[in-house]
mmCIF file of N, CA and C in Angstrom:
data_model
loop_
_atom_site.group_PDB
_atom_site.id
_atom_site.type_symbol
_atom_site.label_atom_id
_atom_site.label_comp_id
_atom_site.label_asym_id
_atom_site.label_seq_id
_atom_site.Cartn_x
_atom_site.Cartn_y
_atom_site.Cartn_z
ATOM 1 N N MET A 80 8.502 -13.379 13.329
ATOM 2 C CA MET A 80 8.842 -14.226 12.187
ATOM 3 C C MET A 80 10.277 -14.726 12.311
ATOM 4 N N ASN A 81 10.453 -16.028 12.274
ATOM 5 C CA ASN A 81 11.804 -16.580 12.344
ATOM 6 C C ASN A 81 12.326 -16.833 10.937
ATOM 7 N N LEU A 82 13.370 -16.112 10.556
ATOM 8 C CA LEU A 82 13.933 -16.266 9.217
ATOM 9 C C LEU A 82 15.287 -16.947 9.291
ATOM 10 N N SER A 83 15.560 -17.776 8.308
ATOM 11 C CA SER A 83 16.836 -18.481 8.280
ATOM 12 C C SER A 83 17.956 -17.531 7.894
ATOM 13 N N ARG A 84 19.170 -17.959 8.096
ATOM 14 C CA ARG A 84 20.327 -17.138 7.734
ATOM 15 C C ARG A 84 20.347 -16.899 6.235
ATOM 16 N N GLY A 85 20.668 -15.681 5.843
ATOM 17 C CA GLY A 85 20.774 -15.378 4.419
ATOM 18 C C GLY A 85 19.432 -15.334 3.726
ATOM 19 N N HIS A 86 18.349 -15.174 4.485
ATOM 20 C CA HIS A 86 17.025 -15.103 3.894
ATOM 21 C C HIS A 86 16.286 -13.881 4.414
ATOM 22 N N PHE A 87 15.320 -13.417 3.655
ATOM 23 C CA PHE A 87 14.511 -12.298 4.119
ATOM 24 C C PHE A 87 13.094 -12.470 3.599
ATOM 25 N N ALA A 88 12.152 -11.895 4.299
ATOM 26 C CA ALA A 88 10.746 -12.054 3.925
ATOM 27 C C ALA A 88 10.368 -11.061 2.830
ATOM 28 N N VAL A 89 9.610 -11.540 1.864
ATOM 29 C CA VAL A 89 9.164 -10.677 0.769
ATOM 30 C C VAL A 89 7.671 -10.859 0.570
ATOM 31 N N ARG A 90 6.953 -9.756 0.475
ATOM 32 C CA ARG A 90 5.509 -9.846 0.264
ATOM 33 C C ARG A 90 5.238 -9.866 -1.231
ATOM 34 N N TRP A 91 4.561 -10.899 -1.676
ATOM 35 C CA TRP A 91 4.271 -11.047 -3.096
ATOM 36 C C TRP A 91 2.803 -11.433 -3.249
ATOM 37 N N SER A 92 2.028 -10.575 -3.891
ATOM 38 C CA SER A 92 0.599 -10.828 -4.117
ATOM 39 C C SER A 92 -0.101 -11.211 -2.821
ATOM 40 N N GLY A 93 0.165 -10.454 -1.757
ATOM 41 C CA GLY A 93 -0.512 -10.693 -0.486
ATOM 42 C C GLY A 93 0.049 -11.855 0.301
ATOM 43 N N GLN A 94 1.103 -12.488 -0.220
ATOM 44 C CA GLN A 94 1.685 -13.618 0.503
ATOM 45 C C GLN A 94 3.108 -13.281 0.925
ATOM 46 N N VAL A 95 3.497 -13.764 2.092
ATOM 47 C CA VAL A 95 4.859 -13.524 2.570
ATOM 48 C C VAL A 95 5.695 -14.768 2.316
ATOM 49 N N ARG A 96 6.723 -14.612 1.505
ATOM 50 C CA ARG A 96 7.569 -15.765 1.190
ATOM 51 C C ARG A 96 9.004 -15.502 1.624
ATOM 52 N N THR A 97 9.697 -16.560 1.996
ATOM 53 C CA THR A 97 11.092 -16.417 2.396
ATOM 54 C C THR A 97 11.978 -16.821 1.230
ATOM 55 N N VAL A 98 12.804 -15.903 0.770
ATOM 56 C CA VAL A 98 13.667 -16.196 -0.373
ATOM 57 C C VAL A 98 15.115 -15.854 -0.043
ATOM 58 N N PRO A 99 16.058 -16.539 -0.678
ATOM 59 C CA PRO A 99 17.476 -16.259 -0.433
ATOM 60 C C PRO A 99 17.842 -14.865 -0.903
ATOM 61 N N GLU A 100 18.822 -14.252 -0.233
ATOM 62 C CA GLU A 100 19.204 -12.887 -0.561
ATOM 63 C C GLU A 100 19.766 -12.792 -1.978
ATOM 64 N N ASN A 101 20.418 -13.858 -2.434
ATOM 65 C CA ASN A 101 21.031 -13.822 -3.752
ATOM 66 C C ASN A 101 20.105 -14.419 -4.814
ATOM 67 N N CYS A 102 18.814 -14.449 -4.503
ATOM 68 C CA CYS A 102 17.865 -15.045 -5.440
ATOM 69 C C CYS A 102 17.733 -14.175 -6.684
ATOM 70 N N ARG A 103 17.788 -14.795 -7.855
ATOM 71 C CA ARG A 103 17.665 -14.039 -9.104
ATOM 72 C C ARG A 103 16.291 -13.413 -9.218
ATOM 73 N N PHE A 104 15.298 -14.044 -8.592
ATOM 74 C CA PHE A 104 13.926 -13.530 -8.655
ATOM 75 C C PHE A 104 13.865 -12.094 -8.160
ATOM 76 N N VAL A 105 14.580 -11.821 -7.065
ATOM 77 C CA VAL A 105 14.572 -10.463 -6.506
ATOM 78 C C VAL A 105 15.238 -9.502 -7.480
ATOM 79 N N LEU A 106 16.333 -9.948 -8.094
ATOM 80 C CA LEU A 106 17.042 -9.085 -9.043
ATOM 81 C C LEU A 106 16.146 -8.755 -10.228
ATOM 82 N N LEU A 107 15.376 -9.740 -10.677
ATOM 83 C CA LEU A 107 14.486 -9.501 -11.817
ATOM 84 C C LEU A 107 13.452 -8.445 -11.463
ATOM 85 N N ILE A 108 12.911 -8.506 -10.257
ATOM 86 C CA ILE A 108 11.897 -7.519 -9.840
ATOM 87 C C ILE A 108 12.521 -6.130 -9.822
ATOM 88 N N LEU A 109 13.741 -6.034 -9.285
ATOM 89 C CA LEU A 109 14.406 -4.731 -9.222
ATOM 90 C C LEU A 109 14.662 -4.208 -10.630
ATOM 91 N N ARG A 110 15.081 -5.105 -11.534
ATOM 92 C CA ARG A 110 15.358 -4.680 -12.909
ATOM 93 C C ARG A 110 14.091 -4.171 -13.563
ATOM 94 N N ARG A 111 12.991 -4.893 -13.359
ATOM 95 C CA ARG A 111 11.721 -4.467 -13.961
ATOM 96 C C ARG A 111 11.315 -3.097 -13.450
ATOM 97 N N ALA A 112 11.474 -2.876 -12.153
ATOM 98 C CA ALA A 112 11.090 -1.591 -11.565
ATOM 99 C C ALA A 112 11.936 -0.472 -12.170
ATOM 100 N N VAL A 113 13.232 -0.714 -12.326
ATOM 101 C CA VAL A 113 14.121 0.308 -12.893
ATOM 102 C C VAL A 113 13.756 0.561 -14.348
ATOM 103 N N LEU A 114 13.524 -0.518 -15.099
ATOM 104 C CA LEU A 114 13.182 -0.350 -16.519
ATOM 105 C C LEU A 114 11.897 0.441 -16.668
ATOM 106 N N GLN A 115 10.912 0.166 -15.821
ATOM 107 C CA GLN A 115 9.642 0.893 -15.900
ATOM 108 C C GLN A 115 9.869 2.378 -15.662
ATOM 109 N N LYS A 116 10.704 2.717 -14.685
ATOM 110 C CA LYS A 116 10.967 4.123 -14.399
ATOM 111 C C LYS A 116 11.663 4.782 -15.587
ATOM 112 N N VAL A 117 12.602 4.055 -16.193
ATOM 113 C CA VAL A 117 13.343 4.606 -17.337
ATOM 114 C C VAL A 117 12.386 4.847 -18.500
ATOM 115 N N HIS A 118 11.512 3.891 -18.765
ATOM 116 C CA HIS A 118 10.566 4.047 -19.879
ATOM 117 C C HIS A 118 9.646 5.240 -19.638
ATOM 118 N N ARG A 119 9.278 5.452 -18.393
ATOM 119 C CA ARG A 119 8.381 6.567 -18.090
ATOM 120 C C ARG A 119 9.077 7.897 -18.366
ATOM 121 N N LEU A 120 10.378 7.954 -18.091
ATOM 122 C CA LEU A 120 11.119 9.206 -18.310
ATOM 123 C C LEU A 120 11.298 9.469 -19.805
ATOM 124 N N CYS A 121 11.420 8.421 -20.588
ATOM 125 C CA CYS A 121 11.646 8.585 -22.027
ATOM 126 C C CYS A 121 10.402 9.164 -22.707
#
């Protein structure tokens, strides 16, 4: 897989997409994952 500079491959719903490293979309996914873990502990 040839990826552009500052990009990385992400698998989403069975599809591989190339997104920028500073993409807010990735941050949102990480936030959701953390929030879910926190809610489970509560």
